[in-house]
């Protein structure tokens, strides 16, 4: 696939696949924030080029053919090669946190290549949501999805990580929790535990026979669980043990939950991902 030399420096926008007509080679941007960004902030106009992505791997250079306050119409000029995702699909389950710290972690984890994020409500969670209040959950989810989309645009990922609706810790322990993936590894990060270092677990996985599985053809599925400000309760640690989670340490220092999530993800991506 030969790419137009300008493509790399063009602004990138995730567009809902429903608004991309590949057969007619046309697309439409209707998100008010993106329209404002294109017209007012970047000062692009009819005749300018942008890159659109559908969040699932389709990337294309487009020409703006119409720009109004309601929509931006685009002609698809050429399909571009998507930047490959890490061959390890990491799901991070972490608690909601005070003062925008969950949002911060979400942004950083998107940049690092997280595949899926599931907010969990633990026994010692300080910030919770009423899991029965669908409206409240949807509002929060929409905001988190926007954070993930903007971070993915900024770091030039071709895929937007999936952000799940919050669930109770107990539901995470159910066999089909988070997704129906077959997990290659499920770890629970617990400070002051006798847990083996996460980096050792990952290096063992890499070296002892599983290394051959790490390819784009057969990605690994890894679930990392991090606890709230007050840490996990003994009951939660025991239930994770029963659900075949491996207890792991992130070292002798006690990290904040958001640091622990980002640090654990970075270790998985460093050791098992980004190999090509
Ligand atoms: N309340 C605990 C305390 O005072 O010791 C600290 C909990 S820590 C702030 C929040 C979460 O980060 C923990 O539940 C754990 O999942 C993770 N975490 C922080 N430091 C860790 C470490 N050194 N090893 C493993 N997990 C860690």
GROMACS .gro file of C-alpha atoms and ligand atoms in nm:
model
  303
    1UNK     CA    1   0.000   0.000   0.000
    2UNK     CA    2   0.166   0.325  -0.110
    3UNK     CA    3   0.085   0.616   0.109
    4UNK     CA    4   0.058   0.978   0.008
    5UNK     CA    5   0.359   1.155   0.171
    6UNK     CA    6   0.126   1.405   0.340
    7UNK     CA    7  -0.081   1.139   0.516
    8UNK     CA    8   0.144   1.115   0.819
    9UNK     CA    9   0.107   1.482   0.907
   10UNK     CA   10  -0.271   1.501   0.857
   11UNK     CA   11  -0.518   1.537   1.145
   12UNK     CA   12  -0.689   1.210   1.239
   13UNK     CA   13  -1.052   1.157   1.333
   14UNK     CA   14  -1.236   0.847   1.448
   15UNK     CA   15  -1.566   0.824   1.264
   16UNK     CA   16  -1.857   0.595   1.350
   17UNK     CA   17  -1.849   0.308   1.093
   18UNK     CA   18  -2.217   0.384   1.018
   19UNK     CA   19  -2.104   0.713   0.865
   20UNK     CA   20  -1.844   0.556   0.636
   21UNK     CA   21  -1.972   0.429   0.301
   22UNK     CA   22  -1.677   0.238   0.162
   23UNK     CA   23  -1.861   0.138  -0.158
   24UNK     CA   24  -1.955   0.498  -0.241
   25UNK     CA   25  -1.613   0.613  -0.112
   26UNK     CA   26  -1.772   0.878   0.108
   27UNK     CA   27  -1.782   0.956   0.479
   28UNK     CA   28  -1.953   1.203   0.710
   29UNK     CA   29  -1.837   1.358   1.038
   30UNK     CA   30  -2.131   1.460   1.259
   31UNK     CA   31  -1.973   1.483   1.604
   32UNK     CA   32  -2.002   1.852   1.711
   33UNK     CA   33  -1.660   1.847   1.886
   34UNK     CA   34  -1.488   1.709   1.578
   35UNK     CA   35  -1.667   1.959   1.349
   36UNK     CA   36  -1.552   2.244   1.575
   37UNK     CA   37  -1.199   2.103   1.579
   38UNK     CA   38  -1.190   2.084   1.198
   39UNK     CA   39  -1.348   2.424   1.124
   40UNK     CA   40  -1.254   2.649   1.417
   41UNK     CA   41  -0.941   2.503   1.573
   42UNK     CA   42  -0.752   2.355   1.278
   43UNK     CA   43  -0.915   2.601   1.034
   44UNK     CA   44  -0.945   2.335   0.764
   45UNK     CA   45  -1.179   2.401   0.474
   46UNK     CA   46  -1.318   2.243   0.157
   47UNK     CA   47  -1.022   2.099  -0.033
   48UNK     CA   48  -0.823   2.012   0.284
   49UNK     CA   49  -0.726   1.654   0.359
   50UNK     CA   50  -0.779   1.459   0.683
   51UNK     CA   51  -0.736   1.098   0.790
   52UNK     CA   52  -1.039   0.906   0.915
   53UNK     CA   53  -1.040   0.581   1.114
   54UNK     CA   54  -1.335   0.358   1.200
   55UNK     CA   55  -1.174   0.241   1.526
   56UNK     CA   56  -1.161  -0.118   1.402
   57UNK     CA   57  -0.867  -0.098   1.165
   58UNK     CA   58  -0.999   0.094   0.861
   59UNK     CA   59  -0.789   0.407   0.793
   60UNK     CA   60  -0.822   0.639   0.493
   61UNK     CA   61  -0.705   0.974   0.362
   62UNK     CA   62  -1.004   1.190   0.273
   63UNK     CA   63  -1.081   1.518   0.100
   64UNK     CA   64  -1.324   1.763   0.263
   65UNK     CA   65  -1.600   1.834   0.009
   66UNK     CA   66  -1.847   2.018   0.232
   67UNK     CA   67  -1.814   2.181   0.573
   68UNK     CA   68  -2.105   2.319   0.775
   69UNK     CA   69  -2.193   2.350   1.144
   70UNK     CA   70  -2.387   2.024   1.117
   71UNK     CA   71  -2.153   1.798   0.926
   72UNK     CA   72  -1.831   1.755   0.733
   73UNK     CA   73  -1.862   1.558   0.409
   74UNK     CA   74  -1.561   1.368   0.284
   75UNK     CA   75  -1.450   1.180  -0.026
   76UNK     CA   76  -1.233   0.878   0.050
   77UNK     CA   77  -0.915   0.921  -0.155
   78UNK     CA   78  -0.701   0.626  -0.048
   79UNK     CA   79  -0.699   0.356   0.215
   80UNK     CA   80  -0.394   0.366   0.444
   81UNK     CA   81  -0.217   0.094   0.631
   82UNK     CA   82  -0.336   0.070   0.992
   83UNK     CA   83  -0.073   0.077   1.264
   84UNK     CA   84  -0.069  -0.276   1.403
   85UNK     CA   85  -0.200  -0.332   1.752
   86UNK     CA   86   0.025  -0.508   2.005
   87UNK     CA   87  -0.008  -0.886   1.968
   88UNK     CA   88  -0.123  -0.907   2.327
   89UNK     CA   89  -0.476  -0.806   2.419
   90UNK     CA   90  -0.466  -0.662   2.768
   91UNK     CA   91  -0.783  -0.598   2.965
   92UNK     CA   92  -0.739  -0.385   3.276
   93UNK     CA   93  -1.008  -0.403   3.544
   94UNK     CA   94  -0.963  -0.114   3.786
   95UNK     CA   95  -1.172   0.085   4.033
   96UNK     CA   96  -1.322   0.428   3.984
   97UNK     CA   97  -1.103   0.682   4.160
   98UNK     CA   98  -1.135   1.028   4.311
   99UNK     CA   99  -1.051   1.354   4.137
  100UNK     CA  100  -1.017   1.255   3.774
  101UNK     CA  101  -0.754   0.988   3.843
  102UNK     CA  102  -0.954   0.716   3.666
  103UNK     CA  103  -0.981   0.943   3.359
  104UNK     CA  104  -0.604   1.003   3.371
  105UNK     CA  105  -0.536   0.629   3.384
  106UNK     CA  106  -0.778   0.569   3.097
  107UNK     CA  107  -0.596   0.820   2.879
  108UNK     CA  108  -0.250   0.681   2.960
  109UNK     CA  109  -0.358   0.317   2.917
  110UNK     CA  110  -0.505   0.402   2.576
  111UNK     CA  111  -0.170   0.551   2.473
  112UNK     CA  112   0.010   0.239   2.596
  113UNK     CA  113  -0.213   0.006   2.394
  114UNK     CA  114  -0.477  -0.132   2.633
  115UNK     CA  115  -0.739  -0.348   2.459
  116UNK     CA  116  -1.024  -0.316   2.705
  117UNK     CA  117  -1.090  -0.135   3.035
  118UNK     CA  118  -1.352  -0.249   3.285
  119UNK     CA  119  -1.431  -0.024   3.583
  120UNK     CA  120  -1.493  -0.232   3.897
  121UNK     CA  121  -1.663  -0.152   4.226
  122UNK     CA  122  -1.469  -0.313   4.511
  123UNK     CA  123  -1.551  -0.347   4.881
  124UNK     CA  124  -1.319  -0.057   4.967
  125UNK     CA  125  -1.396   0.158   4.662
  126UNK     CA  126  -1.429   0.524   4.759
  127UNK     CA  127  -1.598   0.626   4.435
  128UNK     CA  128  -1.888   0.410   4.324
  129UNK     CA  129  -2.179   0.421   4.082
  130UNK     CA  130  -2.528   0.291   4.137
  131UNK     CA  131  -2.505  -0.018   3.917
  132UNK     CA  132  -2.885  -0.015   3.876
  133UNK     CA  133  -2.889   0.343   3.742
  134UNK     CA  134  -2.859   0.282   3.366
  135UNK     CA  135  -2.880   0.655   3.280
  136UNK     CA  136  -2.591   0.746   3.511
  137UNK     CA  137  -2.382   0.453   3.387
  138UNK     CA  138  -2.445   0.552   3.023
  139UNK     CA  139  -2.343   0.915   3.085
  140UNK     CA  140  -2.019   0.806   3.248
  141UNK     CA  141  -1.951   0.547   2.980
  142UNK     CA  142  -2.001   0.804   2.702
  143UNK     CA  143  -1.748   1.035   2.870
  144UNK     CA  144  -1.493   0.755   2.914
  145UNK     CA  145  -1.538   0.647   2.552
  146UNK     CA  146  -1.471   1.006   2.440
  147UNK     CA  147  -1.150   1.014   2.650
  148UNK     CA  148  -1.035   0.685   2.495
  149UNK     CA  149  -1.120   0.804   2.143
  150UNK     CA  150  -0.935   1.134   2.182
  151UNK     CA  151  -0.630   0.960   2.331
  152UNK     CA  152  -0.632   0.704   2.047
  153UNK     CA  153  -0.650   0.987   1.789
  154UNK     CA  154  -0.365   1.171   1.956
  155UNK     CA  155  -0.132   0.869   1.979
  156UNK     CA  156  -0.221   0.751   1.625
  157UNK     CA  157  -0.371   0.418   1.723
  158UNK     CA  158  -0.600   0.264   1.464
  159UNK     CA  159  -0.820   0.097   1.723
  160UNK     CA  160  -1.010   0.259   2.010
  161UNK     CA  161  -1.001   0.043   2.324
  162UNK     CA  162  -1.333  -0.090   2.442
  163UNK     CA  163  -1.455   0.067   2.765
  164UNK     CA  164  -1.704  -0.148   2.952
  165UNK     CA  165  -1.984  -0.048   3.184
  166UNK     CA  166  -1.886  -0.069   3.555
  167UNK     CA  167  -1.938  -0.405   3.726
  168UNK     CA  168  -1.917  -0.531   4.084
  169UNK     CA  169  -1.591  -0.704   4.182
  170UNK     CA  170  -1.787  -1.027   4.243
  171UNK     CA  171  -1.905  -1.025   3.880
  172UNK     CA  172  -1.545  -0.999   3.762
  173UNK     CA  173  -1.479  -1.331   3.933
  174UNK     CA  174  -1.751  -1.511   3.732
  175UNK     CA  175  -1.604  -1.748   3.470
  176UNK     CA  176  -1.732  -1.546   3.171
  177UNK     CA  177  -1.663  -1.206   3.325
  178UNK     CA  178  -1.547  -0.908   3.117
  179UNK     CA  179  -1.563  -1.104   2.796
  180UNK     CA  180  -1.581  -1.459   2.678
  181UNK     CA  181  -1.212  -1.459   2.594
  182UNK     CA  182  -1.001  -1.754   2.692
  183UNK     CA  183  -0.750  -1.587   2.920
  184UNK     CA  184  -0.384  -1.688   2.881
  185UNK     CA  185  -0.318  -1.518   3.213
  186UNK     CA  186  -0.527  -1.353   3.486
  187UNK     CA  187  -0.336  -1.154   3.747
  188UNK     CA  188  -0.444  -0.963   4.054
  189UNK     CA  189  -0.201  -0.690   4.165
  190UNK     CA  190  -0.179  -0.693   4.545
  191UNK     CA  191   0.070  -0.491   4.749
  192UNK     CA  192   0.244  -0.645   5.052
  193UNK     CA  193   0.150  -0.991   4.930
  194UNK     CA  194   0.383  -1.283   4.877
  195UNK     CA  195   0.297  -1.253   4.509
  196UNK     CA  196   0.572  -1.310   4.257
  197UNK     CA  197   0.679  -1.000   4.061
  198UNK     CA  198   0.455  -0.941   3.757
  199UNK     CA  199   0.765  -0.899   3.538
  200UNK     CA  200   0.883  -1.249   3.639
  201UNK     CA  201   0.545  -1.402   3.554
  202UNK     CA  202   0.551  -1.233   3.212
  203UNK     CA  203   0.911  -1.334   3.138
  204UNK     CA  204   0.827  -1.694   3.230
  205UNK     CA  205   0.529  -1.684   2.995
  206UNK     CA  206   0.754  -1.546   2.722
  207UNK     CA  207   1.035  -1.796   2.773
  208UNK     CA  208   0.866  -2.120   2.872
  209UNK     CA  209   0.695  -2.246   2.566
  210UNK     CA  210   0.434  -1.977   2.525
  211UNK     CA  211   0.659  -1.743   2.335
  212UNK     CA  212   0.561  -1.905   2.007
  213UNK     CA  213   0.201  -1.793   2.061
  214UNK     CA  214   0.293  -1.428   2.050
  215UNK     CA  215   0.214  -1.325   1.698
  216UNK     CA  216  -0.047  -1.114   1.530
  217UNK     CA  217  -0.213  -1.435   1.412
  218UNK     CA  218  -0.280  -1.556   1.764
  219UNK     CA  219  -0.282  -1.274   2.017
  220UNK     CA  220  -0.265  -1.348   2.388
  221UNK     CA  221  -0.545  -1.241   2.620
  222UNK     CA  222  -0.434  -1.108   2.955
  223UNK     CA  223  -0.651  -0.977   3.238
  224UNK     CA  224  -0.492  -0.744   3.496
  225UNK     CA  225  -0.690  -0.645   3.806
  226UNK     CA  226  -0.595  -0.349   4.024
  227UNK     CA  227  -0.757  -0.252   4.354
  228UNK     CA  228  -0.894   0.072   4.504
  229UNK     CA  229  -0.726   0.331   4.730
  230UNK     CA  230  -0.789   0.110   5.034
  231UNK     CA  231  -0.659  -0.204   4.863
  232UNK     CA  232  -0.839  -0.539   4.823
  233UNK     CA  233  -1.004  -0.710   5.120
  234UNK     CA  234  -0.887  -1.059   5.225
  235UNK     CA  235  -1.217  -1.195   5.092
  236UNK     CA  236  -1.156  -1.039   4.750
  237UNK     CA  237  -0.804  -1.183   4.738
  238UNK     CA  238  -0.937  -1.527   4.835
  239UNK     CA  239  -1.211  -1.515   4.572
  240UNK     CA  240  -0.955  -1.417   4.305
  241UNK     CA  241  -0.743  -1.710   4.415
  242UNK     CA  242  -1.043  -1.943   4.375
  243UNK     CA  243  -1.108  -1.794   4.028
  244UNK     CA  244  -0.750  -1.890   3.924
  245UNK     CA  245  -0.603  -1.540   3.930
  246UNK     CA  246  -0.232  -1.526   3.999
  247UNK     CA  247  -0.144  -1.285   4.280
  248UNK     CA  248   0.137  -1.056   4.165
  249UNK     CA  249   0.353  -0.782   4.313
  250UNK     CA  250   0.460  -0.464   4.135
  251UNK     CA  251   0.760  -0.423   4.365
  252UNK     CA  252   0.824  -0.304   4.719
  253UNK     CA  253   0.673   0.044   4.679
  254UNK     CA  254   0.301   0.100   4.732
  255UNK     CA  255   0.166   0.263   4.418
  256UNK     CA  256  -0.152   0.458   4.378
  257UNK     CA  257  -0.419   0.264   4.189
  258UNK     CA  258  -0.379   0.468   3.871
  259UNK     CA  259   0.001   0.430   3.879
  260UNK     CA  260  -0.034   0.055   3.939
  261UNK     CA  261  -0.270   0.017   3.639
  262UNK     CA  262  -0.045   0.209   3.402
  263UNK     CA  263   0.274   0.042   3.532
  264UNK     CA  264   0.130  -0.311   3.509
  265UNK     CA  265   0.001  -0.250   3.155
  266UNK     CA  266   0.336  -0.102   3.049
  267UNK     CA  267   0.512  -0.416   3.172
  268UNK     CA  268   0.283  -0.647   2.974
  269UNK     CA  269   0.320  -0.440   2.656
  270UNK     CA  270   0.699  -0.417   2.703
  271UNK     CA  271   0.751  -0.789   2.760
  272UNK     CA  272   0.481  -0.950   2.543
  273UNK     CA  273   0.371  -0.678   2.302
  274UNK     CA  274   0.524  -0.447   2.043
  275UNK     CA  275   0.748  -0.727   1.917
  276UNK     CA  276   0.738  -0.623   1.552
  277LIG     N1  277  -0.430   0.075   5.082
  277LIG     C1  278  -0.313   0.011   5.049
  277LIG     C2  279  -0.211   0.050   5.152
  277LIG     O1  280  -0.227   0.150   5.214
  277LIG     O2  281  -0.115  -0.017   5.159
  277LIG     C3  282  -0.264   0.051   4.913
  277LIG     C4  283  -0.355   0.017   4.802
  277LIG     S1  284  -0.284   0.069   4.653
  277LIG     C5  285  -0.291   0.239   4.674
  277LIG     C6  286  -0.410   0.041   4.535
  277LIG     C7  287  -0.393  -0.080   4.445
  277LIG     O3  288  -0.278  -0.066   4.366
  277LIG     C8  289  -0.377  -0.211   4.518
  277LIG     O4  290  -0.502  -0.271   4.552
  277LIG     C9  291  -0.303  -0.294   4.415
  277LIG     O5  292  -0.392  -0.351   4.323
  277LIG    C10  293  -0.217  -0.194   4.344
  277LIG     N2  294  -0.079  -0.185   4.397
  277LIG    C11  295  -0.018  -0.076   4.447
  277LIG     N3  296   0.110  -0.101   4.478
  277LIG    C12  297   0.131  -0.231   4.448
  277LIG    C13  298   0.243  -0.317   4.455
  277LIG     N4  299   0.360  -0.276   4.502
  277LIG     N5  300   0.228  -0.444   4.412
  277LIG    C14  301   0.111  -0.488   4.364
  277LIG     N6  302   0.000  -0.412   4.354
  277LIG    C15  303   0.010  -0.284   4.394
   0.00000   0.00000   0.00000
